[in-house]
Amino acid sequence: MTDFIPPAKPIIGDEEREAVDRVMRSGMLAQGPEVKAFEEEFSAHFGLGRACVAVNSGTSGLHLGLLANGIGAGDEVIVPSFTFAATANSVALTGATPVFADIAADDFTLDPASVEASITERTKAIMPVHLYGHPAKMAQLRAIADKHGLKLFEDAAQAHGASLDGTPVGAFGEFAMFSLYPTKNMTSGEGGMVSAADDVIERNLRLYRNQGMLQQYHNEVVGLNNRMTDIHAAIGRVQLTKVDAWTKQRQDNAAFLSANLVGVASPPVAEGAVHVYHQYTVRVPEDRDGLAAALKEQYNVGSGMFYPVPNHRLKPFQAEVDLPETERAAKECLSLPVHPSVSRTDLERIVEAVNTLAKAGA
């Protein structure tokens, strides 16, 4: 049997281990100089042109970004349903209500027309997700936000290095969150990074992540302990030196798949968009689950179903809303291995497997 090709694979090398050892020897384990350096290097590396604040998870980053922008009880934030639950969870955790809009059929991100139709007198913000590494339709969403006096946020959990018309993801909204979970395009072991559009939002983020204080024992707001450790920041700093090469490999792998796959619809890339392929997601209109099972059983190729249960149908939300493109994507989407550890031989096996099975109607 050939080796299993996993749908995702964290890459941790000797440099990351040495960085952790360096911090362990220093005795400074909690939030300290490594975190500060990581924040500055992250912003500079991705050309964000704004301050970044490191936190202990992507979900914390979304939660604190919302709090830092005054989102709370009685407010509504428009979000996609076709995404990981953290997007809606973070809104609900502030006391606000996530309002689910539909996605566009092409890039799986928020459909501007559905967003505008979802606005009420309680709407305070729009929070698109740059899903699978493809940027959302930010120009249209910004126009809608400005027209209705709303804030625009970014869930950039999967989109490190993505851009649209020359502007990097993370530089569009009042805040943006990047996840640093192990399977993301880069990792700190666990963690998140939040970019802030201005000094007030940045200050609020720093307050909320550290028990509501900037000066010890002078708490200004009711805050949380969402700090990143220096251990995690040290890993992230090393990963920053590698992420560009990994992104190029993801893009090269995606190009090979798109050039050779038949029988499934490859992911399109919008004009002016740089896709960083956190996932390479195809549509399988007929028996997606059967194809996924056959890929593993017959070819030892892993795949991912993101996200078979849309957020609006999850138990905590149960929203009565008509989202046809969301429902279709939940039934059809299948993500194939595209991560940097996938070799040319692996890619050829993936192509052979998908083409053979799709033709056979697996």
CSV table of C-alpha atoms in Angstrom, one decimal:
chain,number,residue,atom,x,y,z
A,1,MET,CA,0.0,0.0,0.0
A,2,THR,CA,1.3,3.5,-0.9
A,3,ASP,CA,1.7,6.0,1.9
A,4,PHE,CA,-1.4,7.9,3.0
A,5,ILE,CA,-1.6,11.5,1.6
A,6,PRO,CA,-3.1,13.6,4.4
A,7,PRO,CA,-5.4,16.5,3.6
A,8,ALA,CA,-3.2,18.8,5.8
A,9,LYS,CA,0.1,18.4,7.5
A,10,PRO,CA,1.9,20.9,9.9
A,11,ILE,CA,5.5,21.5,9.2
A,12,ILE,CA,7.8,21.9,12.3
A,13,GLY,CA,11.5,21.9,11.8
A,14,ASP,CA,14.7,22.1,13.8
A,15,GLU,CA,14.6,25.9,13.7
A,16,GLU,CA,11.3,26.0,15.5
A,17,ARG,CA,12.6,23.6,18.1
A,18,GLU,CA,15.7,25.7,18.7
A,19,ALA,CA,13.5,28.9,19.0
A,20,VAL,CA,11.4,27.2,21.7
A,21,ASP,CA,14.6,26.1,23.5
A,22,ARG,CA,15.9,29.6,23.4
A,23,VAL,CA,12.8,30.9,25.1
A,24,MET,CA,12.8,28.1,27.7
A,25,ARG,CA,16.3,29.0,28.6
A,26,SER,CA,15.5,32.7,28.9
A,27,GLY,CA,12.9,32.1,31.7
A,28,MET,CA,10.5,34.5,30.0
A,29,LEU,CA,7.7,32.3,29.0
A,30,ALA,CA,4.5,34.4,29.0
A,31,GLN,CA,3.8,37.4,26.8
A,32,GLY,CA,7.1,39.2,26.4
A,33,PRO,CA,9.7,40.3,23.9
A,34,GLU,CA,9.1,37.4,21.5
A,35,VAL,CA,5.4,38.4,21.2
A,36,LYS,CA,6.3,42.0,20.6
A,37,ALA,CA,8.8,41.0,17.9
A,38,PHE,CA,6.4,38.6,16.3
A,39,GLU,CA,3.6,41.3,16.1
A,40,GLU,CA,6.0,43.7,14.4
A,41,GLU,CA,7.5,41.1,12.0
A,42,PHE,CA,4.1,39.7,11.0
A,43,SER,CA,2.7,43.2,10.0
A,44,ALA,CA,5.9,44.0,8.1
A,45,HIS,CA,6.1,40.6,6.4
A,46,PHE,CA,2.6,40.7,5.0
A,47,GLY,CA,2.7,44.5,4.2
A,48,LEU,CA,-0.3,45.3,6.3
A,49,GLY,CA,0.8,48.8,7.2
A,50,ARG,CA,-0.9,48.6,10.6
A,51,ALA,CA,-0.3,47.3,14.1
A,52,CYS,CA,-0.9,43.7,14.9
A,53,VAL,CA,-1.8,42.2,18.3
A,54,ALA,CA,-1.0,38.5,19.1
A,55,VAL,CA,-3.5,36.4,20.9
A,56,ASN,CA,-3.8,32.8,22.0
A,57,SER,CA,-6.2,31.6,19.2
A,58,GLY,CA,-7.9,32.7,16.1
A,59,THR,CA,-11.3,32.6,17.9
A,60,SER,CA,-9.9,34.8,20.6
A,61,GLY,CA,-8.8,37.2,17.9
A,62,LEU,CA,-12.2,37.4,16.4
A,63,HIS,CA,-13.9,37.8,19.8
A,64,LEU,CA,-11.5,40.6,20.9
A,65,GLY,CA,-11.7,42.3,17.5
A,66,LEU,CA,-15.4,42.5,17.9
A,67,LEU,CA,-15.2,43.8,21.5
A,68,ALA,CA,-12.5,46.3,20.5
A,69,ASN,CA,-15.0,47.7,18.0
A,70,GLY,CA,-17.9,48.0,20.4
A,71,ILE,CA,-19.9,45.1,19.2
A,72,GLY,CA,-22.2,43.7,22.0
A,73,ALA,CA,-25.7,42.8,23.1
A,74,GLY,CA,-28.5,44.0,20.7
A,75,ASP,CA,-26.2,44.3,17.7
A,76,GLU,CA,-26.2,42.2,14.6
A,77,VAL,CA,-23.1,41.2,12.5
A,78,ILE,CA,-23.6,39.7,9.1
A,79,VAL,CA,-21.5,36.6,8.5
A,80,PRO,CA,-21.4,33.7,6.1
A,81,SER,CA,-22.9,30.4,7.2
A,82,PHE,CA,-20.4,28.4,5.0
A,83,THR,CA,-17.4,28.6,7.3
A,84,PHE,CA,-16.0,27.2,10.6
A,85,ALA,CA,-18.3,27.8,13.6
A,86,ALA,CA,-15.7,30.2,15.2
A,87,THR,CA,-16.9,33.0,12.9
A,88,ALA,CA,-20.5,32.9,14.3
A,89,ASN,CA,-19.4,31.8,17.8
A,90,SER,CA,-17.2,34.9,18.2
A,91,VAL,CA,-20.2,37.2,17.4
A,92,ALA,CA,-22.5,35.3,19.8
A,93,LEU,CA,-19.9,35.5,22.6
A,94,THR,CA,-20.1,39.3,22.6
A,95,GLY,CA,-23.8,39.1,23.1
A,96,ALA,CA,-24.5,40.1,19.5
A,97,THR,CA,-26.4,38.1,17.0
A,98,PRO,CA,-24.8,36.5,13.9
A,99,VAL,CA,-27.0,37.1,10.8
A,100,PHE,CA,-26.2,34.6,8.1
A,101,ALA,CA,-26.0,35.7,4.5
A,102,ASP,CA,-25.4,33.5,1.4
A,103,ILE,CA,-22.1,32.9,-0.4
A,104,ALA,CA,-21.2,33.5,-4.1
A,105,ALA,CA,-21.0,30.4,-6.2
A,106,ASP,CA,-17.6,31.2,-7.6
A,107,ASP,CA,-15.3,31.8,-4.6
A,108,PHE,CA,-17.4,30.5,-1.6
A,109,THR,CA,-17.2,34.0,0.1
A,110,LEU,CA,-20.0,36.3,1.1
A,111,ASP,CA,-22.4,37.4,-1.7
A,112,PRO,CA,-22.7,41.2,-1.6
A,113,ALA,CA,-26.3,41.1,-2.8
A,114,SER,CA,-27.3,38.7,0.0
A,115,VAL,CA,-25.4,40.8,2.5
A,116,GLU,CA,-27.3,44.0,1.5
A,117,ALA,CA,-30.6,42.1,1.8
A,118,SER,CA,-29.7,41.0,5.3
A,119,ILE,CA,-29.2,44.5,6.7
A,120,THR,CA,-31.6,45.7,9.5
A,121,GLU,CA,-31.7,48.6,11.8
A,122,ARG,CA,-29.7,46.5,14.3
A,123,THR,CA,-26.8,45.7,11.9
A,124,LYS,CA,-23.5,47.1,13.1
A,125,ALA,CA,-21.0,45.3,10.9
A,126,ILE,CA,-20.2,42.8,8.1
A,127,MET,CA,-17.6,40.1,8.7
A,128,PRO,CA,-16.6,38.2,5.5
A,129,VAL,CA,-14.4,35.1,5.6
A,130,HIS,CA,-11.5,34.8,3.1
A,131,LEU,CA,-12.4,31.2,2.7
A,132,TYR,CA,-9.8,28.5,1.7
A,133,GLY,CA,-7.3,31.3,1.0
A,134,HIS,CA,-9.2,33.3,-1.6
A,135,PRO,CA,-10.0,36.9,-0.7
A,136,ALA,CA,-13.6,37.9,-0.3
A,137,LYS,CA,-15.3,40.6,-2.5
A,138,MET,CA,-14.0,43.4,-0.4
A,139,ALA,CA,-14.6,46.4,-2.7
A,140,GLN,CA,-18.3,45.6,-3.0
A,141,LEU,CA,-18.6,44.8,0.7
A,142,ARG,CA,-16.8,48.1,1.6
A,143,ALA,CA,-19.2,50.0,-0.6
A,144,ILE,CA,-22.2,48.4,1.1
A,145,ALA,CA,-20.7,49.0,4.6
A,146,ASP,CA,-20.0,52.7,3.8
A,147,LYS,CA,-23.5,53.2,2.3
A,148,HIS,CA,-25.2,51.9,5.4
A,149,GLY,CA,-22.8,53.2,8.0
A,150,LEU,CA,-21.5,49.8,9.0
A,151,LYS,CA,-18.1,48.5,10.1
A,152,LEU,CA,-16.3,45.9,8.0
A,153,PHE,CA,-14.2,43.2,9.6
A,154,GLU,CA,-12.1,40.3,8.2
A,155,ASP,CA,-11.9,36.7,9.1
A,156,ALA,CA,-8.6,36.0,7.5
A,157,ALA,CA,-8.0,32.7,9.4
A,158,GLN,CA,-7.0,30.9,6.2
A,159,ALA,CA,-5.6,33.7,4.1
A,160,HIS,CA,-2.0,34.6,5.1
A,161,GLY,CA,-0.5,36.4,2.2
A,162,ALA,CA,-3.6,36.6,0.0
A,163,SER,CA,-4.4,39.9,-1.6
A,164,LEU,CA,-6.9,41.6,-3.8
A,165,ASP,CA,-5.9,44.3,-6.4
A,166,GLY,CA,-2.6,44.7,-4.7
A,167,THR,CA,-4.0,45.2,-1.2
A,168,PRO,CA,-3.1,42.4,1.3
A,169,VAL,CA,-5.9,40.6,3.1
A,170,GLY,CA,-5.8,42.0,6.6
A,171,ALA,CA,-5.6,45.7,5.5
A,172,PHE,CA,-9.2,46.2,4.4
A,173,GLY,CA,-11.3,46.1,7.6
A,174,GLU,CA,-11.4,47.8,11.0
A,175,PHE,CA,-9.8,44.6,12.2
A,176,ALA,CA,-8.7,41.3,10.6
A,177,MET,CA,-7.9,38.0,12.3
A,178,PHE,CA,-5.3,35.5,11.1
A,179,SER,CA,-5.3,32.0,12.7
A,180,LEU,CA,-2.1,30.3,13.7
A,181,TYR,CA,-3.5,26.9,14.3
A,182,PRO,CA,-1.2,24.0,13.3
A,183,THR,CA,-2.9,23.2,10.0
A,184,LYS,CA,-3.1,26.8,8.8
A,185,ASN,CA,-0.6,28.1,6.1
A,186,MET,CA,1.7,29.0,9.0
A,187,THR,CA,1.5,28.2,12.7
A,188,SER,CA,2.7,29.3,16.1
A,189,GLY,CA,1.5,26.0,17.5
A,190,GLU,CA,-1.7,27.6,18.6
A,191,GLY,CA,-2.6,31.3,18.4
A,192,GLY,CA,-4.0,34.2,16.4
A,193,MET,CA,-2.9,37.6,15.1
A,194,VAL,CA,-5.2,40.6,14.8
A,195,SER,CA,-4.5,43.6,12.7
A,196,ALA,CA,-6.0,47.0,13.8
A,197,ALA,CA,-7.0,49.8,11.5
A,198,ASP,CA,-6.3,52.6,14.1
A,199,ASP,CA,-4.7,53.3,17.4
A,200,VAL,CA,-8.0,53.1,19.3
A,201,ILE,CA,-8.8,49.6,18.1
A,202,GLU,CA,-5.2,48.5,18.8
A,203,ARG,CA,-5.4,49.8,22.3
A,204,ASN,CA,-8.7,48.1,22.9
A,205,LEU,CA,-7.3,44.8,21.6
A,206,ARG,CA,-4.4,45.0,24.0
A,207,LEU,CA,-6.7,45.8,26.9
A,208,TYR,CA,-9.1,43.0,26.3
A,209,ARG,CA,-6.4,40.4,25.8
A,210,ASN,CA,-4.8,41.2,29.1
A,211,GLN,CA,-7.5,41.3,31.8
A,212,GLY,CA,-8.5,44.8,30.7
A,213,MET,CA,-5.2,46.4,31.7
A,214,LEU,CA,-2.1,48.0,30.0
A,215,GLN,CA,-0.6,48.9,33.3
A,216,GLN,CA,-0.5,46.2,36.0
A,217,TYR,CA,-3.4,46.4,38.5
A,218,HIS,CA,-5.0,49.4,36.6
A,219,ASN,CA,-7.8,47.6,34.9
A,220,GLU,CA,-9.8,49.8,32.5
A,221,VAL,CA,-12.3,47.3,31.2
A,222,VAL,CA,-13.6,43.8,32.0
A,223,GLY,CA,-11.0,41.8,30.0
A,224,LEU,CA,-9.9,38.3,29.3
A,225,ASN,CA,-6.7,36.3,29.5
A,226,ASN,CA,-6.1,35.8,25.8
A,227,ARG,CA,-2.4,36.4,25.7
A,228,MET,CA,0.1,34.6,23.4
A,229,THR,CA,3.1,33.1,25.1
A,230,ASP,CA,6.7,33.8,24.1
A,231,ILE,CA,7.0,30.1,23.3
A,232,HIS,CA,4.3,30.3,20.7
A,233,ALA,CA,5.6,33.6,19.3
A,234,ALA,CA,9.0,32.1,18.9
A,235,ILE,CA,7.6,29.3,16.7
A,236,GLY,CA,5.6,31.9,14.7
A,237,ARG,CA,8.7,34.1,14.1
A,238,VAL,CA,10.5,31.1,12.5
A,239,GLN,CA,7.5,30.2,10.4
A,240,LEU,CA,7.4,33.7,9.0
A,241,THR,CA,10.7,33.1,7.4
A,242,LYS,CA,9.3,30.0,5.6
A,243,VAL,CA,5.7,30.9,4.8
A,244,ASP,CA,6.4,32.5,1.4
A,245,ALA,CA,8.1,29.4,0.1
A,246,TRP,CA,5.3,27.3,1.4
A,247,THR,CA,2.7,29.6,-0.3
A,248,LYS,CA,4.5,29.3,-3.6
A,249,GLN,CA,4.5,25.5,-3.2
A,250,ARG,CA,0.8,25.5,-2.5
A,251,GLN,CA,0.2,27.7,-5.6
A,252,ASP,CA,2.3,25.4,-7.7
A,253,ASN,CA,0.6,22.3,-6.4
A,254,ALA,CA,-2.8,24.0,-7.1
A,255,ALA,CA,-1.7,24.9,-10.7
A,256,PHE,CA,-0.8,21.2,-11.3
A,257,LEU,CA,-4.1,20.0,-10.1
A,258,SER,CA,-6.1,22.6,-12.1
A,259,ALA,CA,-4.2,21.7,-15.2
A,260,ASN,CA,-4.8,18.0,-14.9
A,261,LEU,CA,-8.0,17.3,-13.1
A,262,VAL,CA,-11.1,16.4,-15.2
A,263,GLY,CA,-14.5,15.6,-14.1
A,264,VAL,CA,-14.5,18.0,-11.1
A,265,ALA,CA,-14.8,21.8,-11.1
A,266,SER,CA,-11.5,23.4,-10.0
A,267,PRO,CA,-11.6,26.5,-7.8
A,268,PRO,CA,-11.6,29.7,-9.9
A,269,VAL,CA,-9.5,32.7,-9.0
A,270,ALA,CA,-11.0,36.2,-9.3
A,271,GLU,CA,-9.3,38.8,-11.4
A,272,GLY,CA,-6.9,40.7,-9.3
A,273,ALA,CA,-6.9,38.1,-6.5
A,274,VAL,CA,-3.9,36.2,-5.1
A,275,HIS,CA,-5.2,32.8,-3.8
A,276,VAL,CA,-2.9,31.2,-1.2
A,277,TYR,CA,-4.7,27.8,-1.2
A,278,HIS,CA,-5.2,27.0,2.4
A,279,GLN,CA,-7.4,24.4,0.8
A,280,TYR,CA,-7.8,23.3,-2.8
A,281,THR,CA,-11.6,22.9,-3.0
A,282,VAL,CA,-13.5,21.3,-5.9
A,283,ARG,CA,-17.2,20.7,-6.5
A,284,VAL,CA,-18.5,17.2,-6.7
A,285,PRO,CA,-22.2,17.6,-7.7
A,286,GLU,CA,-22.8,13.8,-7.6
A,287,ASP,CA,-22.0,11.8,-4.5
A,288,ARG,CA,-19.2,13.9,-2.9
A,289,ASP,CA,-19.1,11.6,0.1
A,290,GLY,CA,-18.7,8.5,-2.0
A,291,LEU,CA,-15.8,10.0,-3.9
A,292,ALA,CA,-14.1,11.0,-0.6
A,293,ALA,CA,-14.5,7.4,0.7
A,294,ALA,CA,-13.2,5.9,-2.6
A,295,LEU,CA,-10.2,8.2,-2.7
A,296,LYS,CA,-9.1,6.9,0.7
A,297,GLU,CA,-10.1,3.2,0.3
A,298,GLN,CA,-8.7,2.7,-3.2
A,299,TYR,CA,-5.9,5.3,-3.5
A,300,ASN,CA,-5.0,6.1,0.1
A,301,VAL,CA,-5.7,9.8,-0.6
A,302,GLY,CA,-7.1,11.9,2.1
A,303,SER,CA,-9.6,14.8,1.6
A,304,GLY,CA,-11.6,17.2,3.7
A,305,MET,CA,-15.3,18.2,3.8
A,306,PHE,CA,-15.4,21.8,4.8
A,307,TYR,CA,-18.1,22.5,5.9
A,308,PRO,CA,-20.9,19.8,5.5
A,309,VAL,CA,-23.1,21.4,8.2
A,310,PRO,CA,-23.5,25.2,7.6
A,311,ASN,CA,-23.5,27.4,10.7
A,312,HIS,CA,-27.2,28.4,10.4
A,313,ARG,CA,-28.2,24.7,10.9
A,314,LEU,CA,-25.9,24.2,13.9
A,315,LYS,CA,-27.7,23.6,17.3
A,316,PRO,CA,-26.6,27.0,18.9
A,317,PHE,CA,-28.1,29.0,16.0
A,318,GLN,CA,-30.9,27.2,14.1
A,319,ALA,CA,-31.6,30.2,11.9
A,320,GLU,CA,-34.6,30.1,9.5
A,321,VAL,CA,-32.9,31.6,6.4
A,322,ASP,CA,-32.8,30.6,2.8
A,323,LEU,CA,-29.2,30.2,1.7
A,324,PRO,CA,-29.2,28.1,-1.5
A,325,GLU,CA,-25.6,28.5,-2.5
A,326,THR,CA,-24.5,27.7,1.1
A,327,GLU,CA,-26.5,24.5,1.1
A,328,ARG,CA,-25.2,23.5,-2.4
A,329,ALA,CA,-21.6,24.1,-1.4
A,330,ALA,CA,-22.1,22.1,1.8
A,331,LYS,CA,-23.2,19.1,-0.3
A,332,GLU,CA,-20.6,19.4,-3.1
A,333,CYS,CA,-17.4,20.8,-1.7
A,334,LEU,CA,-14.4,18.5,-1.3
A,335,SER,CA,-10.8,19.7,-0.5
A,336,LEU,CA,-7.9,17.8,-2.0
A,337,PRO,CA,-4.4,17.8,-0.5
A,338,VAL,CA,-2.4,20.9,-1.7
A,339,HIS,CA,-0.1,21.5,1.3
A,340,PRO,CA,3.6,22.0,0.8
A,341,SER,CA,4.5,18.4,1.9
A,342,VAL,CA,2.6,17.0,-1.2
A,343,SER,CA,5.2,15.8,-3.7
A,344,ARG,CA,4.9,15.6,-7.5
A,345,THR,CA,4.3,11.8,-7.2
A,346,ASP,CA,1.6,12.5,-4.7
A,347,LEU,CA,0.0,15.0,-7.0
A,348,GLU,CA,0.0,12.5,-9.9
A,349,ARG,CA,-1.7,10.0,-7.7
A,350,ILE,CA,-4.3,12.5,-6.6
A,351,VAL,CA,-5.0,13.4,-10.3
A,352,GLU,CA,-5.2,9.7,-11.3
A,353,ALA,CA,-7.5,8.9,-8.4
A,354,VAL,CA,-9.9,11.8,-8.9
A,355,ASN,CA,-10.0,11.4,-12.7
A,356,THR,CA,-10.5,7.7,-12.6
A,357,LEU,CA,-13.1,7.8,-9.8
A,358,ALA,CA,-15.0,10.8,-11.3
A,359,LYS,CA,-15.2,9.0,-14.7
A,360,ALA,CA,-16.5,5.9,-13.0
A,361,GLY,CA,-19.1,7.8,-11.0
A,362,ALA,CA,-17.6,6.8,-7.7
